[in-house]
Amino acid sequence: MWNLVFLQLLIEELGHRVHNLGACVSEALLVEECRDVRPGLIVVSSVNGHGVNDGVRLAPLVRDCPELARTPLVIGGKLGVDGAGNGSGRAALERAGFDRVFDESDVPAFRDYLAALPAMAMS
């Protein structure tokens, strides 16, 4: 949970509102909540090394929802057990529908990405 608290504080520090769904949210719940809230950005975080596996299942569900099809979708954290820089995992996530992929060492790039966005509600 601490990673989600850090992530929320980081996003809020840059002037965005956060609707934090918590840890281990089911794919169906994420899509349902995002359909209801209509966030300006969906952020998915992984600390367990399953980000690639979970993300390639989640992104198509978000993209298949007409209300969310154009919502920016990013993922970051410990995306695989092979360590940072897993090019094949990054490519798989992008093919699945993520607009940006940040590995666990990409916090500065994530901050830059957020800073370039207009202030908005995020999940």
PDB file of C-alpha atoms in Angstrom, residues 1-2 4 6 16 25 27 38 41 47 55 58-59 61 71 76-77 81 87 97-98 109 114 117:
ATOM      1  CA  MET A   1       0.000   0.000   0.000  1.00  0.00           C
ATOM      2  CA  TRP A   2       2.856   2.445   0.661  1.00  0.00           C
ATOM      3  CA  LEU A   4       0.139   3.714  -3.741  1.00  0.00           C
ATOM      4  CA  PHE A   6       3.658   7.613  -2.540  1.00  0.00           C
ATOM      5  CA  HIS A  16      -3.874  16.572 -10.049  1.00  0.00           C
ATOM      6  CA  VAL A  25      -8.148  -4.157  -7.794  1.00  0.00           C
ATOM      7  CA  GLU A  27      -9.850  -5.621 -13.864  1.00  0.00           C
ATOM      8  CA  ARG A  38     -14.233   9.324 -16.317  1.00  0.00           C
ATOM      9  CA  LEU A  41      -5.638   9.592 -16.940  1.00  0.00           C
ATOM     10  CA  VAL A  47       5.396  -3.664  -7.193  1.00  0.00           C
ATOM     11  CA  GLY A  55      -1.164  -5.097 -17.816  1.00  0.00           C
ATOM     12  CA  LEU A  58      -6.064  -5.034 -18.415  1.00  0.00           C
ATOM     13  CA  ALA A  59      -5.270  -2.644 -21.279  1.00  0.00           C
ATOM     14  CA  LEU A  61     -10.451  -4.221 -21.411  1.00  0.00           C
ATOM     15  CA  THR A  71      -8.326   7.918 -21.992  1.00  0.00           C
ATOM     16  CA  GLY A  76       4.784   1.696 -14.078  1.00  0.00           C
ATOM     17  CA  GLY A  77       6.748   0.079 -11.302  1.00  0.00           C
ATOM     18  CA  VAL A  81      10.897 -10.287 -12.626  1.00  0.00           C
ATOM     19  CA  GLY A  87      12.231  -4.309 -23.735  1.00  0.00           C
ATOM     20  CA  GLY A  97      -2.875  -0.457 -25.307  1.00  0.00           C
ATOM     21  CA  PHE A  98      -0.771   1.456 -22.788  1.00  0.00           C
ATOM     22  CA  ALA A 109      10.200  10.558 -16.581  1.00  0.00           C
ATOM     23  CA  LEU A 114       2.492  14.339 -15.314  1.00  0.00           C
ATOM     24  CA  LEU A 117      -0.615  17.272 -18.462  1.00  0.00           C
TER      25      LEU A 117
END
